[in-house]
Coordinates of C-alpha atoms in Angstrom, one line a residue:
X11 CA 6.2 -15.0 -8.2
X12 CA 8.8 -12.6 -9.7
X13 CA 5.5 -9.7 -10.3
X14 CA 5.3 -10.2 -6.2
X15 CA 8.7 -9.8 -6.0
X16 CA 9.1 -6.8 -7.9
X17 CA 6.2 -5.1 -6.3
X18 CA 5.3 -7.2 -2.8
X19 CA 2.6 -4.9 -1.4
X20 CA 0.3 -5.6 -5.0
X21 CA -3.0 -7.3 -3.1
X22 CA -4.1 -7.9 -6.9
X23 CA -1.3 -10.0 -7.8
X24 CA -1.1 -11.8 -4.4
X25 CA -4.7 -13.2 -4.6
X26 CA -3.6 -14.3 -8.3
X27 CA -0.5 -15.8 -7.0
X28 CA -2.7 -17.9 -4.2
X29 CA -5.3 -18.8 -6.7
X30 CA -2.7 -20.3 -8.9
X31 CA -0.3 -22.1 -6.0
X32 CA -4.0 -23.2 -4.6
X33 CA -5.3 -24.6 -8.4
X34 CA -1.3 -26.5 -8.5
X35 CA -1.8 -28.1 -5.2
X36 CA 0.3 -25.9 -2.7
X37 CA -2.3 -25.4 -0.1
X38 CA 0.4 -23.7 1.9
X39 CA 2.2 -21.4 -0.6
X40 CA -1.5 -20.0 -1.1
X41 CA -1.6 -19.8 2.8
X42 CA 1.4 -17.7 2.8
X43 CA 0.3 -15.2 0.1
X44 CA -3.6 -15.0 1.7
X45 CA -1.6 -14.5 5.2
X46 CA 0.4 -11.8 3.5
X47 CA -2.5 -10.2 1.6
X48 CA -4.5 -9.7 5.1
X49 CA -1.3 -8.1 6.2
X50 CA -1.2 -5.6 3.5
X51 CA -4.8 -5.1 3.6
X52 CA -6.4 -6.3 7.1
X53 CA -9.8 -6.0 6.2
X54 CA -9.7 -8.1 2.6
X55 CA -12.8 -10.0 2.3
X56 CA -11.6 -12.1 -0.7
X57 CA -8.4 -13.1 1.6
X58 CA -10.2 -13.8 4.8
X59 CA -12.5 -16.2 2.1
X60 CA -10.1 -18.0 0.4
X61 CA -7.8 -18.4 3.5
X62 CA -10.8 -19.9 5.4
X63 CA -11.3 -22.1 2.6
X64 CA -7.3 -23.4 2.2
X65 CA -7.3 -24.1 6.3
X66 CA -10.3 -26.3 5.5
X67 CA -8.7 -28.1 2.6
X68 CA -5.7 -29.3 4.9
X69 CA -7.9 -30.4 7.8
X70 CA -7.4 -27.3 10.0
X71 CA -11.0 -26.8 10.8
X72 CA -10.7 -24.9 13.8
X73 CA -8.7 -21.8 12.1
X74 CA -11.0 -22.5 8.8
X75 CA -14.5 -21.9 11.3
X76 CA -12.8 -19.6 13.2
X77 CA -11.6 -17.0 10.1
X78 CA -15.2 -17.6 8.2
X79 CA -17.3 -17.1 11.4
X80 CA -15.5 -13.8 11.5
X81 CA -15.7 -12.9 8.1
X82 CA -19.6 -13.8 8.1
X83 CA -20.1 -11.7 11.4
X84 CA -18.3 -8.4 10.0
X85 CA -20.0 -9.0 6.3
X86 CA -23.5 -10.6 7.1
X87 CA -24.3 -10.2 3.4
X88 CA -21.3 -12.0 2.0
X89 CA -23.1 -15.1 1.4
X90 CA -20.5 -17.4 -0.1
X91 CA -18.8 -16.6 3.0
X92 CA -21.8 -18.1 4.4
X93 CA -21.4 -21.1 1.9
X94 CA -17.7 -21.9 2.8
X95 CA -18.7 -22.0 6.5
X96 CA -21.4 -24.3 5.8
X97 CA -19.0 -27.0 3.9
X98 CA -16.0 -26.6 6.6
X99 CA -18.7 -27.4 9.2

């Protein structure tokens, strides 16, 4: 937390932030720093990815389908974007 302090608009070091508040259970302190991530850097696949996948995790299907529909529509190649879809439906 204190590398994203010291340098908040790092996308590199916010997806490694999320990934390890995801991996110690905080579903939405990785939620925050995916959220903040897409805000830096709208068009972040590995964001829109992982977000979908935390919003599925705590039951929020409907914002889970909706960001990996989108992600799958604007990158029809990304399959595990395809993947994630397919477990949150």
């Amino acid at each position: 937390e204190s590398a994203v302090a010291s340098n908040p608009d790092d996308v590199q070091t916010r997806l490694l932030l999320a990934a390890v508040l995801s991996s110690e259970g905080d579903g939405p302190g990785a939620i925050r720093q995916y959220e903040e991530v897409l805000r830096i850097d709208p068009d972040n696949r590995d964001a829109h990815l992982y977000l979908g996948e935390q919003y599925g995790k705590a039951g929020e299907l409907d914002k889970a389908i909706e960001i990996l529909t989108r992600l799958t529509e604007r990158r029809p190649k990304f399959f595990l974007a395809r993947y994630y879809l397919g477990r949150v439906l």
